[in-house]
mmCIF file of C-alpha atoms in Angstrom:
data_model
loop_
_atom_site.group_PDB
_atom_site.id
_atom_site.type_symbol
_atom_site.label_atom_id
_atom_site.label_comp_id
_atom_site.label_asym_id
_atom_site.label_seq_id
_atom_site.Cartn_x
_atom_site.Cartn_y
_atom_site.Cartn_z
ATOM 1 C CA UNK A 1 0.000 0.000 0.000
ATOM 2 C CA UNK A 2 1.527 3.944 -0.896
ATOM 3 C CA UNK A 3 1.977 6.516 1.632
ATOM 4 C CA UNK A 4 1.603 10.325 0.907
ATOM 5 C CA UNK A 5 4.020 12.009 3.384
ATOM 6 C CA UNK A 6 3.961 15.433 3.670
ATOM 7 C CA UNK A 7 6.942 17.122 3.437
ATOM 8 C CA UNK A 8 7.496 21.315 4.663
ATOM 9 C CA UNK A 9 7.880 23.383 1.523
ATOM 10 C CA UNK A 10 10.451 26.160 0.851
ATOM 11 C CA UNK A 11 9.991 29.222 0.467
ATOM 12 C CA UNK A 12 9.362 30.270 -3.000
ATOM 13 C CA UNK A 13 11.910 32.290 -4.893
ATOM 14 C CA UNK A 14 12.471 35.613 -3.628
ATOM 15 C CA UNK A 15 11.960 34.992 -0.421
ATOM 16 C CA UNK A 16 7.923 34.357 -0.673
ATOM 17 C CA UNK A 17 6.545 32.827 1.653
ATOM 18 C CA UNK A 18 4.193 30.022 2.050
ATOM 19 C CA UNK A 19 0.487 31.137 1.977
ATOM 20 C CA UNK A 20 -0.168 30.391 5.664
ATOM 21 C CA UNK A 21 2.932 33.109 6.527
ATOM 22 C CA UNK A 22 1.597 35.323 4.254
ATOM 23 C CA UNK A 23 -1.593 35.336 6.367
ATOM 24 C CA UNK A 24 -0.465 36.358 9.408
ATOM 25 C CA UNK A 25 0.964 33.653 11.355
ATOM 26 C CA UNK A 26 3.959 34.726 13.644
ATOM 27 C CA UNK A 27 3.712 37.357 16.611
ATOM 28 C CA UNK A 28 1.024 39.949 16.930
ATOM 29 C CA UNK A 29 3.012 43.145 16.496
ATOM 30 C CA UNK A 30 1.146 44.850 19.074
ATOM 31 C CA UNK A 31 0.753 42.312 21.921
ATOM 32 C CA UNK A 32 3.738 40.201 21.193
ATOM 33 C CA UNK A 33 1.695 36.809 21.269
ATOM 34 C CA UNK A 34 1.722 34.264 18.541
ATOM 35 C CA UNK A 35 -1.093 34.390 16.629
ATOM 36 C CA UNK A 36 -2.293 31.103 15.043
ATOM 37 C CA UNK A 37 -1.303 30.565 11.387
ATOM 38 C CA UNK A 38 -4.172 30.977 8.774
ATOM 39 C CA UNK A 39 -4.922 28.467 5.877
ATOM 40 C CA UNK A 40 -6.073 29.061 2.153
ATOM 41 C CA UNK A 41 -9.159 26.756 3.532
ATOM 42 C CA UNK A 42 -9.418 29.386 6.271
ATOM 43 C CA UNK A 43 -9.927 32.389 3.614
ATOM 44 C CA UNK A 44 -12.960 30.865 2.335
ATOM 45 C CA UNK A 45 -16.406 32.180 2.565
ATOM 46 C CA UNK A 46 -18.189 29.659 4.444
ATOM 47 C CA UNK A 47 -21.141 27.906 2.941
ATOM 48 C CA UNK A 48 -24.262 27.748 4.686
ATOM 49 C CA UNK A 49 -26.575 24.679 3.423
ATOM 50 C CA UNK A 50 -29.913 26.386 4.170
ATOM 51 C CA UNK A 51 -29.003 28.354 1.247
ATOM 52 C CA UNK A 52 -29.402 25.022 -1.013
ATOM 53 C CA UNK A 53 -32.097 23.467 0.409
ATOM 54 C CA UNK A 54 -35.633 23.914 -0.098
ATOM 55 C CA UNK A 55 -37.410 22.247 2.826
ATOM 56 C CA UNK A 56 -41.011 21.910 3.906
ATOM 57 C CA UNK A 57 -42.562 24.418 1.662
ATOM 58 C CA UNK A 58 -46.246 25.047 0.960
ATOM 59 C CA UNK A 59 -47.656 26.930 -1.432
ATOM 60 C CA UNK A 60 -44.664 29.099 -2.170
ATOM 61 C CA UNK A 61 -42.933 30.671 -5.564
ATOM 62 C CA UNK A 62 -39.005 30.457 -4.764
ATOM 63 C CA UNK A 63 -35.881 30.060 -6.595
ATOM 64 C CA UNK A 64 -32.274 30.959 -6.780
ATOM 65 C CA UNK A 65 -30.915 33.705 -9.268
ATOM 66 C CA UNK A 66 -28.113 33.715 -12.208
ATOM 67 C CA UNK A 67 -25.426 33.309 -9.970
ATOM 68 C CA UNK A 68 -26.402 32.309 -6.421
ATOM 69 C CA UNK A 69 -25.840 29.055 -6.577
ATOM 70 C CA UNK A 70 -22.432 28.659 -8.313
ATOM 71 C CA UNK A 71 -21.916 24.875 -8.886
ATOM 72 C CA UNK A 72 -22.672 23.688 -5.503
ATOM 73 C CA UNK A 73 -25.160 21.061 -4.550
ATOM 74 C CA UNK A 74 -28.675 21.599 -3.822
ATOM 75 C CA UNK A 75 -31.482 19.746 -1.884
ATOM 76 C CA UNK A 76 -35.621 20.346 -1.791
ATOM 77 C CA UNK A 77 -37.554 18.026 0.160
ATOM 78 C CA UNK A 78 -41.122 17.977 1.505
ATOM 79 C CA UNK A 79 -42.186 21.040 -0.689
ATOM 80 C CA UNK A 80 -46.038 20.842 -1.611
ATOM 81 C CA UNK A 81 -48.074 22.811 -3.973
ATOM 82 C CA UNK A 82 -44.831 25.013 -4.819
ATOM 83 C CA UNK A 83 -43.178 26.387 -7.603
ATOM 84 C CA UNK A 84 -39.472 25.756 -7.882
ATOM 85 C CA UNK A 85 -37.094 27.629 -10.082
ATOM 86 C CA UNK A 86 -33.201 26.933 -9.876
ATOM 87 C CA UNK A 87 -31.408 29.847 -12.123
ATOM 88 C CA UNK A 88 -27.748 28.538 -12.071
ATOM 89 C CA UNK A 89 -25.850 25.406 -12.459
ATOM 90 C CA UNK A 90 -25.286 23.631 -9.433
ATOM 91 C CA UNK A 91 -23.072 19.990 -8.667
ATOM 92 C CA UNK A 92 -25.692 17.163 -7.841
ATOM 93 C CA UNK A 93 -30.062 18.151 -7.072
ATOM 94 C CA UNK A 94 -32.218 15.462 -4.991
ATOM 95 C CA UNK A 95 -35.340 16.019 -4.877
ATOM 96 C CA UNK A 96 -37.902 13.990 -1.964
ATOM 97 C CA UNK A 97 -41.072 13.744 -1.176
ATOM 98 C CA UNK A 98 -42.349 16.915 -3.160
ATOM 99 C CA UNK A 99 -46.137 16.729 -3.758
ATOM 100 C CA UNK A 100 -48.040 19.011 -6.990
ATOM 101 C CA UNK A 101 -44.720 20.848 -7.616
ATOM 102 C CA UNK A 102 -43.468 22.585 -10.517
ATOM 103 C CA UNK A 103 -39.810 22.861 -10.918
ATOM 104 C CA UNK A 104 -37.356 24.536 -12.919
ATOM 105 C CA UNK A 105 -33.802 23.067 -12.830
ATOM 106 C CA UNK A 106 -30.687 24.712 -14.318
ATOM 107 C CA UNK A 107 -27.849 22.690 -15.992
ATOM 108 C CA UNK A 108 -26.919 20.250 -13.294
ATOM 109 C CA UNK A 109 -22.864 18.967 -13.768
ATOM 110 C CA UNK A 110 -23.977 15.366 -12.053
ATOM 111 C CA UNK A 111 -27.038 13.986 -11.201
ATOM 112 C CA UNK A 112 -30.385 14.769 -10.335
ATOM 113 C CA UNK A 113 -32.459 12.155 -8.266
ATOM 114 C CA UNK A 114 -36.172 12.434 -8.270
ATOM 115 C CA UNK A 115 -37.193 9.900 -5.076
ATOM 116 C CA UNK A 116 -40.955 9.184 -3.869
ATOM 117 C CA UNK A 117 -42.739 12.951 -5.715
ATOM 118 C CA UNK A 118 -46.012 12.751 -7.395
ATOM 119 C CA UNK A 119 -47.773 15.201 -9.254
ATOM 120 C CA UNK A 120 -44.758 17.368 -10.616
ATOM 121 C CA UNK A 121 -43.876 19.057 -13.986
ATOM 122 C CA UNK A 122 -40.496 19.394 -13.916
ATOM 123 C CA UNK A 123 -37.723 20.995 -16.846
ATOM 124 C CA UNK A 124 -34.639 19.430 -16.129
ATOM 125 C CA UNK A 125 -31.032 19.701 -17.437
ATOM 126 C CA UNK A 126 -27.821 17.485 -16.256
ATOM 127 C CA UNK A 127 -25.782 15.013 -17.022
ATOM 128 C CA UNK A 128 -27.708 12.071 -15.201
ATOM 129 C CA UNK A 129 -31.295 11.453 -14.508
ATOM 130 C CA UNK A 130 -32.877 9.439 -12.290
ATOM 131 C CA UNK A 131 -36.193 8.675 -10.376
ATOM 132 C CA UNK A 132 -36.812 5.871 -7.831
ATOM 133 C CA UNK A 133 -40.815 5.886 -6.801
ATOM 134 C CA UNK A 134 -42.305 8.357 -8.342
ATOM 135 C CA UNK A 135 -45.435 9.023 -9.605
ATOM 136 C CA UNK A 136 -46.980 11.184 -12.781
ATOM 137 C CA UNK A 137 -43.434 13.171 -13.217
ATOM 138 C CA UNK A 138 -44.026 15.569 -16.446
ATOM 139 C CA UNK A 139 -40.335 16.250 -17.540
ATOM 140 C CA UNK A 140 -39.132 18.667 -20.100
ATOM 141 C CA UNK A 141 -34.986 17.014 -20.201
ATOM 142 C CA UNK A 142 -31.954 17.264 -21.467
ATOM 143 C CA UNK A 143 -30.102 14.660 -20.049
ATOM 144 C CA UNK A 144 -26.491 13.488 -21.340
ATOM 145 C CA UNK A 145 -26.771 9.755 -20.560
ATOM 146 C CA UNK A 146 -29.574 7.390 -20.666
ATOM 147 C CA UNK A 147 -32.355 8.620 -17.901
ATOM 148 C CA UNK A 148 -33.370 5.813 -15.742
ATOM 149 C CA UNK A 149 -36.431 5.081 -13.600
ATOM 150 C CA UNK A 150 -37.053 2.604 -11.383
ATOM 151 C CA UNK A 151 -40.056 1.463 -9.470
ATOM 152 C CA UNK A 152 -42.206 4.703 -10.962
ATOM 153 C CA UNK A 153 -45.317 5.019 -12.553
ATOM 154 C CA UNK A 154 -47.329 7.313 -15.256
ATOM 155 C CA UNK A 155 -44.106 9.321 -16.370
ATOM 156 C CA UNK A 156 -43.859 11.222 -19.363
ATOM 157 C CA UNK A 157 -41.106 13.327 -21.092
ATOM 158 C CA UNK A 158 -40.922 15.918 -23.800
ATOM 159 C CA UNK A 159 -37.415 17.622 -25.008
ATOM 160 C CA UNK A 160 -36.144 20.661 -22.723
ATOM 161 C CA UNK A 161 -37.073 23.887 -24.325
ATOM 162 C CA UNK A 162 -35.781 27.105 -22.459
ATOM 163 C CA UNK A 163 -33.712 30.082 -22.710
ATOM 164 C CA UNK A 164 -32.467 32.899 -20.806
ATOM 165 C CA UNK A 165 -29.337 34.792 -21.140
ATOM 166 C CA UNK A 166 -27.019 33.150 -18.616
ATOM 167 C CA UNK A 167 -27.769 29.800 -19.949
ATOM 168 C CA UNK A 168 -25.310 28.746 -22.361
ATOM 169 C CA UNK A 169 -22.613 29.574 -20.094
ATOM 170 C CA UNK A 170 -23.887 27.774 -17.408
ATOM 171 C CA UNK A 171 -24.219 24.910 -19.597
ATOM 172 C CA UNK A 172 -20.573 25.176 -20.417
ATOM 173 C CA UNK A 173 -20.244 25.395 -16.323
ATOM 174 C CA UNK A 174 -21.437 22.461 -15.878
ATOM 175 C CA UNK A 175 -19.945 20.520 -18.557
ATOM 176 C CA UNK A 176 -22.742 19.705 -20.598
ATOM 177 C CA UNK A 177 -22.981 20.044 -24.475
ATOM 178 C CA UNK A 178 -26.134 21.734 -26.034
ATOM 179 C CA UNK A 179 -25.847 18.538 -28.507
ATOM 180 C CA UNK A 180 -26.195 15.602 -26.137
ATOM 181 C CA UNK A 181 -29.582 15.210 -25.419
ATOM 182 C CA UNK A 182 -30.711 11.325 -24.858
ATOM 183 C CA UNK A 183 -34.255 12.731 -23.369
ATOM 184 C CA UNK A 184 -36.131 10.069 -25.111
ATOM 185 C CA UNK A 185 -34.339 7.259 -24.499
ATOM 186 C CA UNK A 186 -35.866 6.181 -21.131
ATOM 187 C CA UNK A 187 -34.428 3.008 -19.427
ATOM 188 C CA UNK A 188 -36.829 1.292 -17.081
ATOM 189 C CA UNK A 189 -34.873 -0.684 -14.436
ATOM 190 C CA UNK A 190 -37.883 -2.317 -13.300
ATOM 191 C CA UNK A 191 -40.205 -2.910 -15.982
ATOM 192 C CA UNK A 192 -43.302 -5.095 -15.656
ATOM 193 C CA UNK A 193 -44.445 -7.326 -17.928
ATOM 194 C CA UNK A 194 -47.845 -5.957 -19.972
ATOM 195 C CA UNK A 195 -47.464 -2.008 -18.679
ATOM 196 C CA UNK A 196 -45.276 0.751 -19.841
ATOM 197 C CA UNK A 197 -44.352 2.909 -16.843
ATOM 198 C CA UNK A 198 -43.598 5.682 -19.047
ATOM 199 C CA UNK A 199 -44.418 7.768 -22.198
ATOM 200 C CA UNK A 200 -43.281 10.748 -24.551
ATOM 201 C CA UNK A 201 -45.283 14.118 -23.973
ATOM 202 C CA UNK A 202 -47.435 15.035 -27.146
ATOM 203 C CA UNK A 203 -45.319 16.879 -30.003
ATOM 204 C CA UNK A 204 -47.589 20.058 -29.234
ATOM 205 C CA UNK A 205 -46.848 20.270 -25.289
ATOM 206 C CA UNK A 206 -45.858 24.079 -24.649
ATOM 207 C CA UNK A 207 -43.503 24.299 -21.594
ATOM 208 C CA UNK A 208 -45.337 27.344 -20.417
ATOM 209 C CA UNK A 209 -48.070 25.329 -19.327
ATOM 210 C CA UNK A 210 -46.478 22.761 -17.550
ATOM 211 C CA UNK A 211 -44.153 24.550 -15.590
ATOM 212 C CA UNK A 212 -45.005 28.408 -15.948
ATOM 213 C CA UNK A 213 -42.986 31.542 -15.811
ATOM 214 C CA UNK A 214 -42.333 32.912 -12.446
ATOM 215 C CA UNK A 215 -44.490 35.541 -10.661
ATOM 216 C CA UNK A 216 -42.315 36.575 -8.103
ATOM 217 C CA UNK A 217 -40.845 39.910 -8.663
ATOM 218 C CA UNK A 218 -36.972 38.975 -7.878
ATOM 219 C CA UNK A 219 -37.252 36.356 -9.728
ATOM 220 C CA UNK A 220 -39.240 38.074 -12.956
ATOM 221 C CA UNK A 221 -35.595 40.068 -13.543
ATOM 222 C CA UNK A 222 -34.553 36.113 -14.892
ATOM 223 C CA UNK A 223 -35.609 37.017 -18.603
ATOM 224 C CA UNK A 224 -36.951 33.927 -19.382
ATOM 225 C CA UNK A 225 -38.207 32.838 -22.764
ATOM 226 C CA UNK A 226 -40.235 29.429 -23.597
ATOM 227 C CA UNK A 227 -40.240 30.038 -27.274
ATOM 228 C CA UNK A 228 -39.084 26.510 -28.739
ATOM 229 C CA UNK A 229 -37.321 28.547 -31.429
ATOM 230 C CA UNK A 230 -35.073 30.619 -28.613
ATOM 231 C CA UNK A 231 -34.121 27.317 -27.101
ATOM 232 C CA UNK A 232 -30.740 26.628 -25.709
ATOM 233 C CA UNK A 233 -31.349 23.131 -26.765
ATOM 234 C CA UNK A 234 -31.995 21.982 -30.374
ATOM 235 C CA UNK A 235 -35.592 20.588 -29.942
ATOM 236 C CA UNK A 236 -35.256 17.090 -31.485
ATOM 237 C CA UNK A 237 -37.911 14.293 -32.325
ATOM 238 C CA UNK A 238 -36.045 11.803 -30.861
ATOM 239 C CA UNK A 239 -37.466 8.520 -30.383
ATOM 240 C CA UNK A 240 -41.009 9.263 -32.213
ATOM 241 C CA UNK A 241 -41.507 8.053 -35.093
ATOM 242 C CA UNK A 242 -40.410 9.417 -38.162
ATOM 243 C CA UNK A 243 -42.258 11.234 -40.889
ATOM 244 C CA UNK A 244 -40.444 10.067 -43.707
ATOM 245 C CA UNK A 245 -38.147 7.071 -44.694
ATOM 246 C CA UNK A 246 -35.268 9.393 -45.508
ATOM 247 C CA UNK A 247 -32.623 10.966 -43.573
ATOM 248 C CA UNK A 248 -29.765 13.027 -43.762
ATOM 249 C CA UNK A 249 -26.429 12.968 -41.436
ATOM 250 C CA UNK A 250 -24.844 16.329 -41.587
ATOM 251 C CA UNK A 251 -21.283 16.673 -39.539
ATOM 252 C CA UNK A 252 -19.550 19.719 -38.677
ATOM 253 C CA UNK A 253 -15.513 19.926 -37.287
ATOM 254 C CA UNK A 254 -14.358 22.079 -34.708
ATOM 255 C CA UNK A 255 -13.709 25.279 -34.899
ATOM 256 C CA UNK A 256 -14.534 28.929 -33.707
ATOM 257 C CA UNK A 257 -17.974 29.020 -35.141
ATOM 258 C CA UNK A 258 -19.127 25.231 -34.738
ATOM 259 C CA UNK A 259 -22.045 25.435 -32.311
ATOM 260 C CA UNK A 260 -23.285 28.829 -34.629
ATOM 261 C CA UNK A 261 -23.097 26.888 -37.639
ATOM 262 C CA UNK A 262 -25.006 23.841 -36.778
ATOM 263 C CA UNK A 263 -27.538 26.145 -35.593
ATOM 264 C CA UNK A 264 -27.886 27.565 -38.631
ATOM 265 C CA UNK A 265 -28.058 24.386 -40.329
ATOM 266 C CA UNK A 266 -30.648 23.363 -38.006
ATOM 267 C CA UNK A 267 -33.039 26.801 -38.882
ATOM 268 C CA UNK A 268 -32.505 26.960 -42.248
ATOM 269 C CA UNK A 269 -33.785 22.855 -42.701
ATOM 270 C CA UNK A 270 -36.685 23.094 -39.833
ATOM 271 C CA UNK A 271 -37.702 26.259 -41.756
ATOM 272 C CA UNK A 272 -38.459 24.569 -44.440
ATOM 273 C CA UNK A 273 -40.318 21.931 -42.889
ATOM 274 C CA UNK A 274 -37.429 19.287 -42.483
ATOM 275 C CA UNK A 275 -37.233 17.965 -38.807
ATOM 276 C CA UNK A 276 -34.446 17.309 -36.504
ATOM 277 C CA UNK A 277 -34.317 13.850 -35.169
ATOM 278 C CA UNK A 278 -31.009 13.705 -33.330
ATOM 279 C CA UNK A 279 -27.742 15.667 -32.412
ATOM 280 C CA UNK A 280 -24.504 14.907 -30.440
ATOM 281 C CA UNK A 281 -21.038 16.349 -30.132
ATOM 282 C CA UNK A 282 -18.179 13.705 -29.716
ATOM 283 C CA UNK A 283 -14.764 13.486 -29.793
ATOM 284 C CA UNK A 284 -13.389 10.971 -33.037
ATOM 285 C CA UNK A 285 -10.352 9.449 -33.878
ATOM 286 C CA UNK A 286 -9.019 8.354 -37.182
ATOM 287 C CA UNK A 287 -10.316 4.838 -37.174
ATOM 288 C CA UNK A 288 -13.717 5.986 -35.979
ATOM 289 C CA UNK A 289 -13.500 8.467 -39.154
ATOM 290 C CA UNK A 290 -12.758 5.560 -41.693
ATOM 291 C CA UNK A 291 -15.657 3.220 -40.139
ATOM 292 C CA UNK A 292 -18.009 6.651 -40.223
ATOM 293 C CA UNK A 293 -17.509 8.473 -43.244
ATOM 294 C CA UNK A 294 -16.094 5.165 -45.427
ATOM 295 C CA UNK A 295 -14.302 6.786 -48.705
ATOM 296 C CA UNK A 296 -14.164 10.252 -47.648
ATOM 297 C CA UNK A 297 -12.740 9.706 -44.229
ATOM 298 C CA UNK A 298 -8.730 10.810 -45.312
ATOM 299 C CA UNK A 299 -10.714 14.459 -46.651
ATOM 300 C CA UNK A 300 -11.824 14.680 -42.873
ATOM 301 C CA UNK A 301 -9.213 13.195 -40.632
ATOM 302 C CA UNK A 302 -7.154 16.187 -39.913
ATOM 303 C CA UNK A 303 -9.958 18.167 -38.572
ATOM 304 C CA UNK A 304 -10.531 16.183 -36.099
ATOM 305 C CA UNK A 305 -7.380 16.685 -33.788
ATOM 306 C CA UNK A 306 -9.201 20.365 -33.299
ATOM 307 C CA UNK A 307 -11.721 18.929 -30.891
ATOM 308 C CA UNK A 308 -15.366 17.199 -31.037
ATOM 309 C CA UNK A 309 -17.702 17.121 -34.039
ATOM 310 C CA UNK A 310 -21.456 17.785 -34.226
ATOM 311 C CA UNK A 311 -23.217 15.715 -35.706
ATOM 312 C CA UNK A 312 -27.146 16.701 -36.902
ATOM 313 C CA UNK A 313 -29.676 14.375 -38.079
ATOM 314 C CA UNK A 314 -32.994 15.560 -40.436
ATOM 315 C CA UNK A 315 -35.753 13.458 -41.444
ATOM 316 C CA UNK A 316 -37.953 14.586 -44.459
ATOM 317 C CA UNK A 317 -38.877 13.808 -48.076
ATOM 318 C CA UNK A 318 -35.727 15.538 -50.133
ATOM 319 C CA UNK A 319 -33.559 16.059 -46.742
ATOM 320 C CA UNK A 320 -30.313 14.907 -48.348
ATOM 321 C CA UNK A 321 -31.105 17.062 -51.455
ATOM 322 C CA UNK A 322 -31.894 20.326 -49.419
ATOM 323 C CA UNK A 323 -29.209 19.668 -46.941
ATOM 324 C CA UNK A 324 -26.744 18.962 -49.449
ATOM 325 C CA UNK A 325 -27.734 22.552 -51.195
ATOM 326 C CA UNK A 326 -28.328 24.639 -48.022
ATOM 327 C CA UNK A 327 -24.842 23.346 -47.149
ATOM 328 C CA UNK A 328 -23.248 25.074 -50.300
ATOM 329 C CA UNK A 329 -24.954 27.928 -50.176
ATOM 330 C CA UNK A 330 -24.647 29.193 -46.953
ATOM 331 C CA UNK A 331 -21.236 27.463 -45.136
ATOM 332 C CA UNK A 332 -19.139 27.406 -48.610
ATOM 333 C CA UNK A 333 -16.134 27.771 -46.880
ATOM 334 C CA UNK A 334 -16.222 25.282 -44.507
ATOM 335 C CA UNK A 335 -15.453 21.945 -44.331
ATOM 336 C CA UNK A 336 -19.113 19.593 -43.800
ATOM 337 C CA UNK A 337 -19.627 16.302 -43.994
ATOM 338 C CA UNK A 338 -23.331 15.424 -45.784
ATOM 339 C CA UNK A 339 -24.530 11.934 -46.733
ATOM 340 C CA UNK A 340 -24.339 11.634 -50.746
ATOM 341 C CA UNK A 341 -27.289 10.016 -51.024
ATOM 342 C CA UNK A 342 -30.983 8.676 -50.090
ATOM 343 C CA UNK A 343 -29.346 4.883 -50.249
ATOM 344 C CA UNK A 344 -26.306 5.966 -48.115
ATOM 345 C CA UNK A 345 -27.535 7.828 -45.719
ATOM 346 C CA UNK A 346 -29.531 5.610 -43.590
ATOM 347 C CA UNK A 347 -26.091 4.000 -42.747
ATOM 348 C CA UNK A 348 -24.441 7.072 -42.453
ATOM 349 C CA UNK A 349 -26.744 7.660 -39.556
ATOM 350 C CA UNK A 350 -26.428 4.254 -38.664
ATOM 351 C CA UNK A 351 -22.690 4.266 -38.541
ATOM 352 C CA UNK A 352 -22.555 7.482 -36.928
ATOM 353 C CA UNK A 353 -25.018 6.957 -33.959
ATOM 354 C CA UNK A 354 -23.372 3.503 -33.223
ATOM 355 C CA UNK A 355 -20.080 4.305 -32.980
ATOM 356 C CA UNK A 356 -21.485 7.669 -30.932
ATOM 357 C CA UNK A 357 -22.694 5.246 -28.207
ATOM 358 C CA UNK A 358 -20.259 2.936 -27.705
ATOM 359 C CA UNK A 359 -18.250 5.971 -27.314
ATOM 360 C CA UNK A 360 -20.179 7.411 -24.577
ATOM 361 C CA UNK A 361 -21.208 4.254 -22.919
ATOM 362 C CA UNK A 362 -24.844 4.194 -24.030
#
């Protein structure tokens, strides 16, 4: 078994001195005593947890601004008849034994753990989801991994739709790409045989009026928008079904204006009527190029030492003809991978997706 000794540092080059010096330990100049050294760990602002929990609430409208919660954890428990709105990114959310609740929850870096609620309408972003029993959860989610539920009943999910302007960054806070969003694929640890404890939310669900804006006045300043077009998230079909037999795999490299480009893509085909069935953002190397993009893989292999690509898939009649033009027309000077064809792009998408989640453990 290792040992870590600690050994006493130096003093740094020209004559600095260690942090806890720095700070004042040594003699009081005035009384002569020796005053008790002070520590980095010292200097910190000490955290109080009542200001991350929730506790016990009935009938309230609260919430934490842009800001106020900073990547730390957060707990609300026995809340009733309340509306819920977390502003910021925080580390890990449990949430137990909430009642008729609706509940807004900012990008979350680990987990959030839903645990005996009924009756709440929830939109959710982090990077695990899970619910242990619960009963007739409504959830708007962008989730980065495969949501689970276990021993819950009557739950439903639609893809997060929600913007306001400190979003994106807290997304990039917390470590969470815009792109991976597995919101509709829903594993049920304990199934039972002849029911389906769960369900998608109808196409034509409106956020708004499942989880509506806030009242309060501090909490009003948050300028929220529910507009599916503002979204932070691409709003993707995921697993309904499709409308058409053809689809188109689209792939953009890193670069300065990635994330604005694929957006752009993703306007210009829903505009015209095209829909967007999946996106993720991965990191490839250049034997995941060769099984991906077959024959034009050596055209695309140096691009991708700059960092992860984004990957966009459209379903619709004509989607690899319109994607195909809409790509030379508006991003001529950039590099794009786009399926050549109706025939080929089925496995394009195929070989894409696959390789996508064995990558990130789907």
């Amino acid at each position: 078994m290792g040992c870590f000794f600690s050994r006493r540092r130096k003093p740094a080059q020209g004559g600095q001195l260690p942090l806890q010096q720095q700070a004042g330990a040594g003699q009081d100049a005035a009384t002569g005593e020796q005053k008790a050294p002070q520590y980095s760990w010292d200097l910190r602002a000490k955290i109080d947890p009542k200001d991350y929990t929730f506790s016990g609430l009935k009938n309230e409208t609260v919430g934490r601004l842009p800001g106020k919660v900073a990547g730390q954890q957060f707990v609300i428990q026995d809340c009733e008849n309340c509306k819920i709105y977390i502003f910021d990114h925080s580390a890990t959310i449990t949430i137990d034994d909430c009642v008729n609740c609706r509940i807004f929850l900012g990008p979350i870096k680990g987990s959030v753990f839903f645990r005996d609620c009924k009756d709440c309408k929830c939109v959710v972003a982090c990077q695990q989801f899970r619910t242990r029993d619960c009963r007739k959860l409504e959830v708007f989610l962008c989730c980065a991994t495969q949501p689970i539920i276990e021993s819950s009943t009557g739950m439903k999910f639609g893809c997060f739709q929600y913007y306001y302007p400190e979003l994106a960054l807290q997304f990039k806070d917390a470590g969470l790409s815009i792109f991976n969003n597995t919101w509709s694929n829903i594993h049920d640890f304990t199934p039972v045989s002849g029911e389906n404890n769960w369900g998608l939310l109808p196409e034509t669900a409106v956020v708004q009026d499942y989880v509506p804006l806030p009242s309060s006045e501090e909490l009003k300043a948050v300028r929220v928008s529910t507009d599916a077009t503002k979204s932070i998230i691409p709003i993707t079909r995921g697993r309904r079904q499709k409308n058409s037999d053809e689809s188109c795999l689209a792939v953009f490299f890193a670069g300065d204006y990635t994330t604005a480009n694929a957006r752009k893509l993703i306007d210009e085909m829903t505009s015209k009527g095209f829909q967007l069935v999946q996106t993720k953002e991965v990191l490839m190397k250049a034997e995941d190029a060769h099984r991906v993009f077959q024959q034009s893989a050596l055209e695309f292999i140096p691009l991708l030492e700059k960092g992860p690509v984004v990957a966009l898939e459209f379903n619709g009649d004509g989607a690899v003809e319109q994607c195909q033009s809409t790509i030379n027309e508006v991003f001529s000077g950039t590099k794009v991978f786009v399926s050549e064809s109706k025939a080929s792009a089925s496995q394009d998408v195929d070989n894409f997706y696959n390789f996508a989640d064995m990558q990130m453990g789907m």
